[in-house]
Amino acid sequence: MPEPRPLPHNEYVTAVIDALTAASLEPVEFWLSGGETKGTYCYLNAVITLDPSNTFDRDDADVPAGTPWRHGLLLSWEWHTGLEDGAPEKGPLWEFAELKADGSIEYPTSLPVHGYASPAAIVEAARKVIDHSIGPGYSFNLGQPRWDGGLIGGSWERADELDAACEAWGAEEGAE
């Protein structure tokens, strides 16, 4: 049986994780995947869990009331081949959400970064989410952050290469 081919976003997500770790925001867990939704569209994603309050593994009763990020902060990156007449839109998107006790989330909110944001931009945006400079969106349909500072940082220096690899992956997956 042949080994599965590497996903096109492996190196990008590794660079983001390395930057988060170097900034003392080491992820407690992460995963990457790629797939398709019954022939409708293909997607790639990465999910990174941060533990800003160092309470991720504690029982709920052991975490003082009012502790921010008591169950962790989720950063997610998704890339979609898109739909011609509906969501999700084509291309990449970074989002964040606060984890709940059961591991679920509510109201994922777009991070104000480029879809192929530089790892440094993700670190800066994560810090702004942690300190509540960027807040979650209140409209489930819009998911726009409470933030008036514009886009944070620039794109990853290999964004064009990553975009081409994602497009090639999507074309190949869609043809299968």
mmCIF file of C-alpha atoms in Angstrom:
data_model
loop_
_atom_site.group_PDB
_atom_site.id
_atom_site.type_symbol
_atom_site.label_atom_id
_atom_site.label_comp_id
_atom_site.label_asym_id
_atom_site.label_seq_id
_atom_site.Cartn_x
_atom_site.Cartn_y
_atom_site.Cartn_z
ATOM 1 C CA MET A 1 0.000 0.000 0.000
ATOM 2 C CA PRO A 2 1.519 3.356 -0.960
ATOM 3 C CA GLU A 3 2.182 5.933 1.727
ATOM 4 C CA PRO A 4 -0.290 8.785 1.782
ATOM 5 C CA ARG A 5 1.056 11.858 0.078
ATOM 6 C CA PRO A 6 1.861 14.817 2.317
ATOM 7 C CA LEU A 7 -0.788 17.494 2.503
ATOM 8 C CA PRO A 8 0.195 20.800 0.875
ATOM 9 C CA HIS A 9 -0.221 22.798 4.084
ATOM 10 C CA ASN A 10 2.067 20.651 6.277
ATOM 11 C CA GLU A 11 5.095 22.967 6.033
ATOM 12 C CA TYR A 12 2.999 26.105 6.487
ATOM 13 C CA VAL A 13 1.281 24.838 9.625
ATOM 14 C CA THR A 14 4.616 23.581 10.969
ATOM 15 C CA ALA A 15 6.060 27.088 10.489
ATOM 16 C CA VAL A 16 3.082 28.579 12.371
ATOM 17 C CA ILE A 17 3.454 26.058 15.207
ATOM 18 C CA ASP A 18 7.197 26.777 15.402
ATOM 19 C CA ALA A 19 6.498 30.532 15.612
ATOM 20 C CA LEU A 20 3.840 30.041 18.316
ATOM 21 C CA THR A 21 6.218 27.813 20.298
ATOM 22 C CA ALA A 22 9.080 30.329 19.981
ATOM 23 C CA ALA A 23 6.694 33.024 21.288
ATOM 24 C CA SER A 24 5.884 30.910 24.389
ATOM 25 C CA LEU A 25 2.435 30.010 23.022
ATOM 26 C CA GLU A 26 3.230 26.340 22.497
ATOM 27 C CA PRO A 27 0.213 24.425 21.226
ATOM 28 C CA VAL A 28 -1.107 21.679 23.495
ATOM 29 C CA GLU A 29 -2.400 19.807 20.472
ATOM 30 C CA PHE A 30 -2.851 20.195 16.737
ATOM 31 C CA TRP A 31 -3.926 18.228 13.711
ATOM 32 C CA LEU A 32 -4.072 18.576 9.959
ATOM 33 C CA SER A 33 -6.403 16.962 7.474
ATOM 34 C CA GLY A 34 -7.770 17.122 3.983
ATOM 35 C CA GLY A 35 -10.844 15.647 2.397
ATOM 36 C CA GLU A 36 -13.928 16.198 0.343
ATOM 37 C CA THR A 37 -17.588 16.625 1.124
ATOM 38 C CA LYS A 38 -19.392 14.115 -1.072
ATOM 39 C CA GLY A 39 -18.153 15.719 -4.258
ATOM 40 C CA THR A 40 -19.388 19.205 -3.338
ATOM 41 C CA TYR A 41 -16.025 20.777 -2.525
ATOM 42 C CA CYS A 42 -12.601 19.782 -1.214
ATOM 43 C CA TYR A 43 -10.949 21.232 1.853
ATOM 44 C CA LEU A 44 -7.722 21.303 3.787
ATOM 45 C CA ASN A 45 -7.621 22.264 7.429
ATOM 46 C CA ALA A 46 -5.465 22.603 10.497
ATOM 47 C CA VAL A 47 -6.586 23.000 14.090
ATOM 48 C CA ILE A 48 -4.227 24.322 16.765
ATOM 49 C CA THR A 49 -5.180 24.410 20.441
ATOM 50 C CA LEU A 50 -3.457 26.917 22.719
ATOM 51 C CA ASP A 51 -3.649 26.971 26.531
ATOM 52 C CA PRO A 52 -3.146 30.632 27.541
ATOM 53 C CA SER A 53 -4.296 30.065 31.147
ATOM 54 C CA ASN A 54 -2.506 26.726 31.705
ATOM 55 C CA THR A 55 -5.826 25.104 32.612
ATOM 56 C CA PHE A 56 -6.482 22.932 29.550
ATOM 57 C CA ASP A 57 -6.034 19.565 31.337
ATOM 58 C CA ARG A 58 -7.625 20.545 34.652
ATOM 59 C CA ASP A 59 -11.037 19.444 35.822
ATOM 60 C CA ASP A 60 -13.604 22.207 35.558
ATOM 61 C CA ALA A 61 -14.029 22.299 39.352
ATOM 62 C CA ASP A 62 -10.290 22.979 39.777
ATOM 63 C CA VAL A 63 -10.307 26.104 37.581
ATOM 64 C CA PRO A 64 -11.224 29.329 39.397
ATOM 65 C CA ALA A 65 -14.361 31.046 38.144
ATOM 66 C CA GLY A 66 -13.626 33.878 35.750
ATOM 67 C CA THR A 67 -10.384 32.360 34.459
ATOM 68 C CA PRO A 68 -10.012 33.421 30.828
ATOM 69 C CA TRP A 69 -9.554 30.688 28.223
ATOM 70 C CA ARG A 70 -10.229 28.073 30.902
ATOM 71 C CA HIS A 71 -10.584 25.288 28.299
ATOM 72 C CA GLY A 72 -8.249 26.660 25.651
ATOM 73 C CA LEU A 73 -8.172 28.774 22.523
ATOM 74 C CA LEU A 74 -8.663 27.157 19.160
ATOM 75 C CA LEU A 75 -6.973 28.539 16.038
ATOM 76 C CA SER A 76 -8.094 26.985 12.784
ATOM 77 C CA TRP A 77 -7.027 27.350 9.175
ATOM 78 C CA GLU A 78 -9.177 26.119 6.320
ATOM 79 C CA TRP A 79 -8.759 26.138 2.572
ATOM 80 C CA HIS A 80 -11.677 25.289 0.276
ATOM 81 C CA THR A 81 -12.032 24.698 -3.430
ATOM 82 C CA GLY A 82 -15.259 26.665 -3.010
ATOM 83 C CA LEU A 83 -18.732 26.370 -4.374
ATOM 84 C CA GLU A 84 -20.039 28.182 -7.415
ATOM 85 C CA ASP A 85 -23.217 29.298 -5.689
ATOM 86 C CA GLY A 86 -22.744 29.133 -1.946
ATOM 87 C CA ALA A 87 -20.466 28.919 1.056
ATOM 88 C CA PRO A 88 -17.722 28.128 1.735
ATOM 89 C CA GLU A 89 -15.809 30.626 -0.317
ATOM 90 C CA LYS A 90 -12.781 29.519 -2.289
ATOM 91 C CA GLY A 91 -9.410 29.904 -0.635
ATOM 92 C CA PRO A 92 -7.882 30.092 2.832
ATOM 93 C CA LEU A 93 -9.269 31.491 6.084
ATOM 94 C CA TRP A 94 -7.959 31.717 9.659
ATOM 95 C CA GLU A 95 -10.491 31.645 12.538
ATOM 96 C CA PHE A 96 -10.441 31.475 16.323
ATOM 97 C CA ALA A 97 -12.852 30.291 18.999
ATOM 98 C CA GLU A 98 -12.884 29.660 22.721
ATOM 99 C CA LEU A 99 -13.173 26.001 23.671
ATOM 100 C CA LYS A 100 -15.962 24.931 26.001
ATOM 101 C CA ALA A 101 -15.710 22.257 28.719
ATOM 102 C CA ASP A 102 -17.009 19.542 26.366
ATOM 103 C CA GLY A 103 -14.439 20.434 23.685
ATOM 104 C CA SER A 104 -16.967 22.127 21.421
ATOM 105 C CA ILE A 105 -16.884 25.731 20.265
ATOM 106 C CA GLU A 106 -19.393 28.455 19.518
ATOM 107 C CA TYR A 107 -19.194 31.239 16.998
ATOM 108 C CA PRO A 108 -15.861 30.790 15.269
ATOM 109 C CA THR A 109 -14.619 34.226 14.303
ATOM 110 C CA SER A 110 -12.333 35.232 11.449
ATOM 111 C CA LEU A 111 -8.852 36.309 12.514
ATOM 112 C CA PRO A 112 -7.960 39.654 10.909
ATOM 113 C CA VAL A 113 -5.024 38.184 8.972
ATOM 114 C CA HIS A 114 -4.360 37.160 5.386
ATOM 115 C CA GLY A 115 -5.459 33.624 4.480
ATOM 116 C CA TYR A 116 -1.811 32.689 4.023
ATOM 117 C CA ALA A 117 -0.670 34.908 6.909
ATOM 118 C CA SER A 118 2.932 34.908 8.004
ATOM 119 C CA PRO A 119 3.602 32.865 11.132
ATOM 120 C CA ALA A 120 4.570 36.126 12.897
ATOM 121 C CA ALA A 121 1.155 37.580 12.001
ATOM 122 C CA ILE A 122 -0.577 34.543 13.523
ATOM 123 C CA VAL A 123 1.450 34.971 16.720
ATOM 124 C CA GLU A 124 0.556 38.675 16.902
ATOM 125 C CA ALA A 125 -3.130 37.987 16.217
ATOM 126 C CA ALA A 126 -3.213 35.166 18.798
ATOM 127 C CA ARG A 127 -1.722 37.480 21.426
ATOM 128 C CA LYS A 128 -4.398 40.093 20.616
ATOM 129 C CA VAL A 129 -7.131 37.472 20.954
ATOM 130 C CA ILE A 130 -5.687 36.248 24.258
ATOM 131 C CA ASP A 131 -5.580 39.758 25.726
ATOM 132 C CA HIS A 132 -9.092 40.472 24.329
ATOM 133 C CA SER A 133 -7.953 43.254 21.973
ATOM 134 C CA ILE A 134 -9.651 41.113 19.332
ATOM 135 C CA GLY A 135 -12.981 39.756 20.484
ATOM 136 C CA PRO A 136 -15.259 37.120 19.014
ATOM 137 C CA GLY A 137 -17.954 38.095 16.571
ATOM 138 C CA TYR A 138 -21.477 38.208 17.827
ATOM 139 C CA SER A 139 -23.240 37.425 14.576
ATOM 140 C CA PHE A 140 -23.008 33.733 13.825
ATOM 141 C CA ASN A 141 -23.561 34.416 10.138
ATOM 142 C CA LEU A 142 -20.882 37.080 9.835
ATOM 143 C CA GLY A 143 -18.320 35.916 12.380
ATOM 144 C CA GLN A 144 -16.407 39.189 12.109
ATOM 145 C CA PRO A 145 -14.120 40.055 15.027
ATOM 146 C CA ARG A 146 -14.542 43.015 17.311
ATOM 147 C CA TRP A 147 -11.426 44.750 16.071
ATOM 148 C CA ASP A 148 -10.754 48.008 14.306
ATOM 149 C CA GLY A 149 -7.050 47.663 13.635
ATOM 150 C CA GLY A 150 -7.251 46.238 10.102
ATOM 151 C CA LEU A 151 -5.326 43.230 8.869
ATOM 152 C CA ILE A 152 -2.458 42.097 11.067
ATOM 153 C CA GLY A 153 0.891 41.413 9.437
ATOM 154 C CA GLY A 154 1.620 40.236 5.958
ATOM 155 C CA SER A 155 1.527 37.001 4.016
ATOM 156 C CA TRP A 156 3.872 34.053 4.413
ATOM 157 C CA GLU A 157 6.906 34.402 2.151
ATOM 158 C CA ARG A 158 5.925 31.112 0.457
ATOM 159 C CA ALA A 159 2.233 32.018 0.052
ATOM 160 C CA ASP A 160 2.268 31.759 -3.764
ATOM 161 C CA GLU A 161 3.889 28.327 -3.600
ATOM 162 C CA LEU A 162 1.373 27.186 -0.965
ATOM 163 C CA ASP A 163 -1.576 28.531 -2.963
ATOM 164 C CA ALA A 164 -0.414 26.671 -6.080
ATOM 165 C CA ALA A 165 0.042 23.442 -4.075
ATOM 166 C CA CYS A 166 -3.434 23.792 -2.532
ATOM 167 C CA GLU A 167 -4.990 24.423 -5.954
ATOM 168 C CA ALA A 168 -3.208 21.387 -7.429
ATOM 169 C CA TRP A 169 -4.324 19.245 -4.478
ATOM 170 C CA GLY A 170 -7.923 20.469 -4.868
ATOM 171 C CA ALA A 171 -7.942 19.726 -8.593
ATOM 172 C CA GLU A 172 -6.557 16.239 -8.025
ATOM 173 C CA GLU A 173 -8.952 15.476 -5.145
ATOM 174 C CA GLY A 174 -11.915 16.784 -7.113
ATOM 175 C CA ALA A 175 -11.029 14.550 -10.053
ATOM 176 C CA GLU A 176 -10.995 11.366 -7.947
#
